[in-house]
Short mmCIF file of C-alpha atoms and ligand atoms in Angstrom, two decimals:
data_model
loop_
_atom_site.label_atom_id
_atom_site.label_comp_id
_atom_site.label_asym_id
_atom_site.label_seq_id
_atom_site.Cartn_x
_atom_site.Cartn_y
_atom_site.Cartn_z
CA MET A 22 7.53 -23.98 11.31
CA ILE A 23 7.39 -20.70 12.66
CA ASN A 24 5.67 -18.70 10.11
CA TYR A 25 7.01 -15.12 8.64
CA SER A 26 3.11 -14.06 9.17
CA LYS A 27 -0.05 -15.18 10.57
CA GLN A 28 -3.11 -14.29 11.47
CA THR A 29 -4.28 -14.10 15.74
CA ILE A 30 -7.75 -15.14 15.98
CA ASP A 31 -9.02 -15.10 19.44
CA SER A 32 -12.38 -16.34 21.54
CA SER A 33 -13.91 -12.61 20.68
CA ASP A 34 -13.84 -13.40 16.91
CA LEU A 35 -15.34 -16.73 16.82
CA ARG A 36 -18.01 -15.33 19.04
CA ALA A 37 -18.40 -12.73 16.30
CA VAL A 38 -18.65 -15.42 13.72
CA SER A 39 -20.77 -17.51 15.19
CA LYS A 40 -23.22 -14.68 15.96
CA THR A 41 -23.12 -14.06 12.00
CA LEU A 42 -23.97 -17.54 11.29
CA LYS A 43 -26.74 -17.70 13.22
CA SER A 44 -28.31 -14.52 11.56
CA ASN A 45 -30.43 -13.70 8.38
CA TYR A 46 -27.53 -12.64 6.25
CA LEU A 47 -24.89 -14.50 5.51
CA THR A 48 -23.60 -12.85 1.79
CA GLN A 49 -23.61 -8.60 2.21
CA GLY A 50 -25.46 -7.53 4.55
CA PRO A 51 -25.50 -5.11 8.48
CA LYS A 52 -22.05 -6.49 9.31
CA SER A 53 -20.66 -5.59 5.98
CA GLU A 54 -21.99 -1.94 6.26
CA GLN A 55 -20.86 -1.69 10.02
CA PHE A 56 -17.30 -2.86 8.66
CA GLU A 57 -17.38 -0.30 6.26
CA SER A 58 -18.11 2.51 9.18
CA LYS A 59 -15.48 1.49 10.71
CA ILE A 60 -13.29 1.34 8.13
CA ARG A 61 -13.89 4.94 7.68
CA LYS A 62 -13.58 5.89 11.22
CA TYR A 63 -10.09 4.53 11.63
CA THR A 64 -8.89 5.63 8.77
CA GLY A 65 -10.57 9.10 8.75
CA ALA A 66 -11.89 8.86 4.88
CA LYS A 67 -14.61 9.69 3.67
CA TYR A 68 -16.34 6.64 1.83
CA SER A 69 -15.21 2.62 2.13
CA VAL A 70 -15.92 -0.27 0.24
CA VAL A 71 -15.59 -4.11 1.47
CA VAL A 72 -14.71 -6.75 -0.91
CA ASN A 73 -13.49 -10.30 -1.22
CA SER A 74 -9.72 -9.63 -2.04
CA ALA A 75 -7.29 -6.45 -1.95
CA SER A 76 -6.53 -8.07 -5.78
CA SER A 77 -10.69 -7.47 -6.47
CA ALA A 78 -10.21 -3.90 -4.53
CA LEU A 79 -6.95 -3.25 -6.73
CA LEU A 80 -9.06 -3.99 -10.15
CA MET A 81 -11.69 -1.87 -8.90
CA SER A 82 -9.74 1.20 -8.14
CA CYS A 83 -8.79 0.69 -11.62
CA LEU A 84 -11.79 0.47 -13.56
CA SER A 85 -13.22 3.23 -11.36
CA LEU A 86 -11.00 6.14 -12.63
CA GLY A 87 -12.59 5.88 -16.00
CA LEU A 88 -9.19 6.02 -18.18
CA LYS A 89 -9.38 5.23 -21.84
CA LYS A 90 -8.00 1.70 -23.01
CA ASN A 91 -4.01 1.62 -23.46
CA ASP A 92 -3.79 4.47 -20.69
CA LEU A 93 -0.55 3.61 -18.84
CA ILE A 94 -0.50 2.58 -14.88
CA TRP A 95 2.54 2.22 -13.23
CA THR A 96 3.59 0.89 -9.77
CA VAL A 97 6.86 -1.18 -8.62
CA PRO A 98 8.61 -4.47 -9.82
CA ASN A 99 8.54 -4.99 -5.72
CA THR A 100 5.37 -5.79 -5.36
CA PHE A 101 2.60 -8.85 -5.42
CA VAL A 102 1.67 -9.70 -8.94
CA ALA A 103 -1.68 -8.29 -8.39
CA SER A 104 -0.55 -4.69 -8.07
CA ALA A 105 0.52 -4.40 -11.65
CA ASN A 106 -2.11 -7.44 -13.37
CA CYS A 107 -5.00 -4.67 -12.07
CA ALA A 108 -3.45 -2.26 -14.49
CA ILE A 109 -3.95 -5.07 -17.70
CA LEU A 110 -6.86 -6.38 -16.76
CA SER A 111 -9.03 -3.26 -16.24
CA GLY A 112 -7.46 -2.66 -19.92
CA HIS A 113 -4.94 -0.78 -19.74
CA LYS A 114 -0.84 -0.90 -20.08
CA VAL A 115 1.96 -1.43 -17.25
CA ASP A 116 5.32 0.09 -16.47
CA PHE A 117 7.26 -0.03 -13.24
CA VAL A 118 9.85 2.38 -11.37
CA ASP A 119 12.55 1.05 -9.61
CA ILE A 120 12.62 1.08 -5.93
CA ASP A 121 14.75 3.23 -3.33
CA ASP A 122 17.86 1.70 -2.07
CA GLU A 123 17.15 2.65 1.70
CA THR A 124 12.97 2.51 1.98
CA TRP A 125 12.76 -0.21 -0.59
CA ASN A 126 9.39 1.36 -1.58
CA ILE A 127 8.93 3.74 -5.01
CA SER A 128 11.98 5.99 -5.46
CA LEU A 129 11.20 9.27 -6.03
CA GLU A 130 13.73 10.30 -7.38
CA LYS A 131 13.49 7.53 -10.32
CA LEU A 132 10.11 8.67 -10.68
CA LYS A 133 10.79 12.26 -11.17
CA ILE A 134 13.40 11.25 -13.83
CA LYS A 135 10.61 9.05 -15.16
CA LEU A 136 8.14 11.07 -15.53
CA GLN A 137 10.29 13.82 -17.13
CA LYS A 138 10.81 11.74 -19.85
CA ALA A 139 7.43 10.44 -20.04
CA LYS A 140 6.56 14.02 -20.50
CA ILE A 141 8.67 14.73 -23.62
CA LYS A 142 7.86 11.65 -24.88
CA LYS A 143 4.01 12.12 -24.68
CA LYS A 144 3.98 8.94 -22.38
CA LEU A 145 2.47 10.20 -19.00
CA PRO A 146 1.29 7.87 -16.73
CA LYS A 147 -2.80 8.26 -15.79
CA ALA A 148 -2.89 6.25 -12.85
CA LEU A 149 0.37 5.54 -10.31
CA ILE A 150 0.14 2.62 -7.80
CA VAL A 151 2.38 3.09 -5.16
CA VAL A 152 3.05 0.08 -2.63
CA HIS A 153 3.91 0.88 1.31
CA LEU A 154 6.43 -2.07 1.21
CA ALA A 155 6.11 -4.26 4.93
CA GLY A 156 4.16 -1.13 6.24
CA LEU A 157 6.23 1.71 5.66
CA PRO A 158 4.38 4.44 3.76
CA VAL A 159 5.77 6.06 1.01
CA ASP A 160 6.34 9.89 1.59
CA PRO A 161 3.19 11.34 0.13
CA LEU A 162 4.01 15.05 0.34
CA GLU A 163 6.27 14.61 -2.76
CA LEU A 164 4.26 12.17 -4.37
CA LYS A 165 0.82 14.41 -4.53
CA LYS A 166 3.59 17.14 -5.58
CA LEU A 167 4.20 15.27 -8.95
CA SER A 168 0.45 13.77 -9.51
CA ILE A 169 -0.61 17.35 -9.55
CA LYS A 170 2.30 18.62 -11.42
CA TYR A 171 1.55 15.59 -14.23
CA LYS A 172 -2.00 15.01 -13.72
CA PHE A 173 -2.13 10.93 -12.48
CA PHE A 174 -4.24 9.46 -9.83
CA ILE A 175 -3.07 7.96 -6.53
CA ILE A 176 -3.74 4.22 -5.60
CA GLU A 177 -2.42 3.16 -2.35
CA ASP A 178 -1.88 -0.25 -2.35
CA ALA A 179 -1.79 -0.47 1.37
CA SER A 180 -2.00 -4.49 1.40
CA HIS A 181 0.82 -4.12 4.21
CA SER A 182 -0.53 -1.19 6.07
CA ILE A 183 -3.73 -0.54 7.42
CA GLY A 184 -2.57 1.52 10.66
CA SER A 185 0.35 2.37 9.40
CA LYS A 186 0.89 6.61 9.46
CA TYR A 187 2.31 9.37 7.96
CA TYR A 188 2.74 12.95 9.09
CA GLY A 189 0.07 12.26 12.25
CA LYS A 190 -2.50 11.08 9.44
CA LYS A 191 -3.18 6.78 9.01
CA VAL A 192 -2.63 5.56 5.39
CA GLY A 193 -6.47 5.08 4.35
CA CYS A 194 -6.95 8.80 4.97
CA CYS A 195 -6.69 9.55 1.19
CA LYS A 196 -5.41 13.30 1.86
CA TRP A 197 -2.46 12.78 -0.44
CA SER A 198 -4.11 10.16 -2.81
CA ASP A 199 -7.61 9.10 -4.74
CA LEU A 200 -7.67 5.55 -3.68
CA CYS A 201 -6.39 3.50 -1.16
CA VAL A 202 -6.21 -0.63 -0.59
CA PHE A 203 -6.07 -2.90 2.55
CA SER A 204 -5.96 -6.29 2.36
CA PHE A 205 -7.52 -8.71 5.16
CA HIS A 206 -5.97 -12.11 4.01
CA PRO A 207 -4.52 -14.19 7.08
CA VAL A 208 -0.71 -13.21 6.73
CA LYS A 209 -1.61 -9.53 6.73
CA ILE A 210 -2.46 -7.26 9.66
CA ILE A 211 -6.09 -7.71 10.40
CA THR A 212 -8.09 -10.65 8.58
CA THR A 213 -11.30 -11.71 7.15
CA GLY A 214 -9.93 -15.08 5.86
CA GLU A 215 -9.54 -13.36 2.33
CA GLY A 216 -10.55 -10.11 1.87
CA GLY A 217 -10.26 -6.13 1.50
CA ALA A 218 -11.16 -2.61 1.35
CA ILE A 219 -11.24 0.09 -0.44
CA THR A 220 -11.03 3.86 0.91
CA THR A 221 -11.56 6.91 -0.85
CA ASN A 222 -12.84 10.79 -0.60
CA SER A 223 -14.65 10.88 -4.20
CA GLN A 224 -18.44 10.09 -3.99
CA LYS A 225 -17.55 9.30 -7.94
CA PHE A 226 -15.27 6.83 -7.23
CA TYR A 227 -17.16 5.32 -4.33
CA LYS A 228 -20.54 5.09 -6.63
CA LYS A 229 -18.59 2.95 -9.12
CA MET A 230 -17.26 1.12 -7.36
CA LEU A 231 -20.04 0.18 -5.28
CA MET A 232 -21.91 -0.96 -8.88
CA ILE A 233 -18.56 -2.28 -10.02
CA ARG A 234 -18.88 -4.71 -7.03
CA ASN A 235 -22.30 -5.56 -7.87
CA ASN A 236 -22.22 -6.85 -11.08
CA GLY A 237 -23.09 -3.49 -13.02
CA ILE A 238 -25.97 -3.22 -10.77
CA THR A 239 -27.54 -0.40 -9.36
CA LYS A 240 -30.60 -0.76 -6.63
CA ASN A 241 -30.77 3.40 -5.81
CA PRO A 242 -33.82 4.54 -6.88
CA LYS A 243 -31.76 8.28 -6.76
CA ASP A 244 -29.17 6.65 -9.25
CA PHE A 245 -31.24 5.65 -12.05
CA LEU A 246 -31.11 6.50 -15.77
CA LYS A 247 -34.57 5.49 -16.38
CA LYS A 248 -38.01 5.53 -14.84
CA SER A 249 -38.41 2.90 -12.22
CA ILE A 250 -41.79 0.52 -13.20
CA GLY A 251 -41.73 -1.11 -10.09
CA PRO A 252 -40.30 -2.34 -6.71
CA TRP A 253 -38.86 -4.76 -8.17
CA TYR A 254 -36.67 -2.19 -10.79
CA TYR A 255 -32.79 -2.35 -10.76
CA GLU A 256 -30.59 -1.46 -13.19
CA GLN A 257 -26.83 -2.14 -14.93
CA GLN A 258 -25.33 0.35 -15.91
CA THR A 259 -21.95 -0.51 -16.25
CA LEU A 260 -19.75 -4.11 -16.36
CA GLY A 261 -18.98 -5.76 -13.00
CA PHE A 262 -18.24 -8.60 -11.22
CA ASN A 263 -19.31 -9.88 -7.81
CA PHE A 264 -16.70 -8.62 -5.54
CA ARG A 265 -18.58 -8.47 -2.34
CA MET A 266 -17.69 -9.58 1.11
CA ASN A 267 -19.87 -11.52 2.70
CA ASP A 268 -21.14 -10.86 6.68
CA ILE A 269 -19.52 -13.74 7.84
CA GLN A 270 -16.18 -12.38 6.74
CA ALA A 271 -17.25 -8.74 8.22
CA SER A 272 -17.73 -9.95 11.56
CA LEU A 273 -14.58 -11.28 11.65
CA GLY A 274 -13.12 -8.12 10.18
CA ILE A 275 -14.90 -6.03 12.63
CA SER A 276 -13.85 -8.07 15.92
CA GLN A 277 -10.43 -7.86 14.46
CA LEU A 278 -10.18 -3.96 14.07
CA SER A 279 -11.42 -3.59 17.77
CA ARG A 280 -7.92 -5.15 18.45
CA ILE A 281 -5.80 -3.67 15.75
CA ASN A 282 -3.73 -1.19 18.18
CA LYS A 283 -2.80 -4.18 20.21
CA MET A 284 -1.29 -5.91 17.20
CA LEU A 285 0.24 -3.07 15.92
CA LYS A 286 1.96 -2.61 19.28
CA LEU A 287 3.03 -6.35 19.45
CA ARG A 288 4.51 -5.74 15.86
CA ASN A 289 6.44 -2.92 16.44
CA LYS A 290 7.88 -3.95 20.03
CA ILE A 291 9.21 -7.56 18.11
CA ALA A 292 10.72 -5.44 15.24
CA LYS A 293 12.59 -3.18 18.17
CA ILE A 294 14.02 -6.39 19.64
CA TYR A 295 15.19 -7.70 16.20
CA LYS A 296 16.74 -4.49 15.35
CA LYS A 297 18.62 -4.80 18.74
CA GLU A 298 19.70 -7.89 18.67
CA LEU A 299 20.60 -8.02 15.25
CA LYS A 300 22.59 -4.78 15.28
CA ASN A 301 25.96 -6.62 14.82
CA LEU A 302 25.19 -8.70 12.06
CA PRO A 303 26.21 -7.80 8.59
CA LEU A 304 22.25 -6.64 7.67
CA ILE A 305 20.37 -3.80 7.01
CA PHE A 306 17.03 -3.06 8.13
CA GLN A 307 14.12 -0.75 6.40
CA LYS A 308 14.67 2.83 7.09
CA VAL A 309 11.74 4.23 8.94
CA SER A 310 12.44 8.38 9.30
CA LYS A 311 10.36 10.25 11.69
CA ASN A 312 7.08 11.62 10.27
CA PHE A 313 6.50 7.72 9.82
CA PHE A 314 4.69 4.81 11.70
CA SER A 315 5.02 1.42 9.94
CA SER A 316 2.23 -1.17 10.57
CA TYR A 317 5.60 -4.05 10.47
CA HIS A 318 3.16 -6.21 8.52
CA LEU A 319 7.01 -7.81 7.75
CA PHE A 320 10.52 -7.55 9.09
CA ILE A 321 12.73 -7.80 6.21
CA ILE A 322 16.70 -8.42 6.81
CA ARG A 323 18.60 -7.63 3.89
CA LEU A 324 22.37 -8.88 3.58
CA LYS A 325 24.80 -5.66 3.63
CA LYS A 326 26.51 -6.85 0.52
CA GLU A 327 24.36 -8.96 -1.84
CA ASN A 328 25.82 -12.61 -3.07
CA ARG A 329 23.18 -14.32 -4.78
CA PHE A 330 24.84 -18.04 -3.06
CA PHE A 331 25.05 -16.47 0.49
CA HIS A 332 21.25 -15.33 0.21
CA LYS A 333 19.93 -18.68 -0.91
CA LYS A 334 22.33 -20.41 1.39
CA LEU A 335 20.93 -18.20 4.46
CA PHE A 336 17.29 -18.75 3.21
CA ILE A 337 17.87 -22.66 3.21
CA TYR A 338 19.42 -22.75 6.36
CA LEU A 339 16.36 -20.87 7.79
CA ARG A 340 13.89 -23.06 5.75
CA LYS A 341 15.77 -25.67 7.65
CA HIS A 342 15.81 -25.13 10.68
CA GLY A 343 11.75 -24.54 11.19
CA LEU A 344 11.61 -20.70 9.94
CA PHE A 345 8.93 -20.72 7.32
CA VAL A 346 11.02 -17.34 5.81
CA ASN A 347 9.86 -15.97 2.70
CA LEU A 348 11.00 -13.21 -0.05
CA HIS A 349 8.78 -10.32 -0.47
CA TYR A 350 9.24 -9.77 -3.45
CA LEU A 351 10.23 -11.53 -6.66
CA PRO A 352 10.38 -8.64 -9.01
CA VAL A 353 7.20 -8.80 -10.94
CA HIS A 354 8.98 -7.83 -14.46
CA LEU A 355 11.03 -11.12 -14.16
CA HIS A 356 8.01 -13.86 -13.95
CA PRO A 357 7.20 -15.32 -17.68
CA TYR A 358 4.39 -13.09 -18.32
CA TYR A 359 5.77 -10.07 -18.18
CA ARG A 360 8.77 -10.88 -20.20
CA LYS A 361 6.37 -11.58 -23.08
CA LEU A 362 5.55 -8.11 -22.53
CA ASN A 363 8.99 -7.25 -23.24
CA PHE A 364 10.26 -6.53 -19.55
CA LYS A 365 13.87 -7.91 -19.26
CA LYS A 366 16.45 -8.69 -16.60
CA GLY A 367 18.62 -5.19 -15.88
CA ASP A 368 15.49 -2.95 -16.37
CA PHE A 369 14.88 -2.02 -12.74
CA PRO A 370 18.29 -2.95 -10.78
CA SER A 371 17.39 -1.96 -7.36
CA SER A 372 14.54 -4.31 -6.96
CA GLU A 373 16.68 -7.13 -8.69
CA LYS A 374 19.44 -6.70 -6.18
CA TYR A 375 17.04 -6.52 -3.72
CA SER A 376 15.48 -9.65 -4.41
CA LEU A 377 18.58 -11.24 -4.21
CA SER A 378 19.59 -10.05 -0.75
CA SER A 379 16.36 -9.84 1.29
CA ILE A 380 14.34 -12.22 3.79
CA SER A 381 11.24 -11.97 5.33
CA ILE A 382 11.68 -13.17 9.19
CA PRO A 383 8.84 -14.02 11.68
CA ILE A 384 6.74 -11.48 12.94
CA TYR A 385 2.83 -11.42 14.14
CA PRO A 386 1.24 -10.62 17.24
CA ASN A 387 1.63 -14.10 18.63
CA LEU A 388 5.24 -14.64 18.18
CA THR A 389 6.28 -15.58 21.85
CA PHE A 390 9.58 -14.56 23.50
CA LYS A 391 11.01 -18.16 23.18
CA GLU A 392 10.22 -18.53 19.28
CA GLN A 393 12.19 -15.01 18.46
CA LYS A 394 14.89 -15.89 20.70
CA LYS A 395 14.95 -18.81 18.13
CA VAL A 396 15.22 -16.76 15.11
CA ILE A 397 17.78 -14.53 16.36
CA ASN A 398 19.89 -17.34 17.89
CA LEU A 399 19.43 -18.99 14.28
CA LEU A 400 20.55 -15.93 12.61
CA LYS A 401 23.62 -15.03 14.68
CA ASN A 402 25.05 -18.95 14.25
CA PHE A 403 24.65 -18.66 10.64
CA PHE A 404 26.95 -15.58 10.45
CA ASN A 405 29.35 -17.15 13.18
C1 LIG B 514 -1.51 -9.63 -0.32
C2 LIG B 514 -1.04 -8.52 -1.31
C3 LIG B 514 -2.22 -8.25 -2.31
C4 LIG B 514 -3.19 -9.14 -2.39
O1 LIG B 514 -3.87 -9.23 -1.27
P1 LIG B 514 -5.58 -10.02 -1.46
O2 LIG B 514 -6.22 -10.02 -0.75
O3 LIG B 514 -4.45 -11.55 -1.15
O4 LIG B 514 -5.56 -10.19 -2.54
C5 LIG B 514 -1.75 -7.04 -3.36
N1 LIG B 514 -0.87 -6.48 -3.47
C6 LIG B 514 0.13 -6.59 -2.11
C7 LIG B 514 0.90 -5.44 -2.12
C8 LIG B 514 0.52 -7.32 -1.03
O5 LIG B 514 0.78 -7.94 -0.17
#
């Protein structure tokens, strides 16, 4: 099977991990710190925290904001469930904003209208989680303006998009957001097996997250609320979990990050070939405007006319011929759990239509030209 995405592991990765396995630190230690420093340098953010998954990173982000119980957090339906679950797990309420029909990211038009209505009803969100789908960043300028006008925090779910750029800046720089979350799951741009990271420019959020990651504990004497009674002293000041990344993962992350430019280049090259070779088929691609650079975590093809039967037929045809294609995403609000919260079919029509017409086809750095040719020919055959 040719997967829609997968990891690229080379001998330098193996060496890095094996060196850590022979060292003193297996849990969080010097390699995690080094990985954090590399992420700061790479993105340009002031602070970074590495954790055991992006799902944990999203939950930690919500918890670090210091919101009140039942405050509203908004996100999009066209995402992995973790982008919405984090709002509920942190004690808040979730609502969704529908997507744009060309970028398949949050529609800033629909966001504006929803904010205007929410203001009248006094139900404004306290935070918004945007998702840079497939690696295409949401326009941060308009978003930032709205966040100032309506006073909400911005969390970027950049699970797809380490290495993506907007207006010459890297996603994760947090110039226009409060927190930014990356995933290092094997299908994503770089991997640590499982893992994630958060970047921020806020020292307050950073310190809060360090504690949450470590069961609510601080060992830094400067932060103690009470007087230290000895060198064994530490304080639990909040509730937290064990969200730590270990040094085995971090050493893989460091090694992977050193090759990220090459991986981004290869993903972009594959995307360019798809766009050229598939341009005569009745398909639409995600619109990447100037001022934006996509990491191309996913290459999504969308049927020009949505037709659920035809969509299913194409999906099954590709799977049957050895392509492990996938759908990103089933709209979150239509999952049984969210239906119980009173969301229903028809609530977010653009996301629903998108899910009945889109398929993620194989894209990853080691996809060979021959394999890509197979994908292209299968698609051409299907439509002929
Ligand atoms: C992968 C992904 C996550 C979760 O990442 P994990 O590291 O697997 O927890 C969250 N949001 C989006 C948009 C993702 O694609």
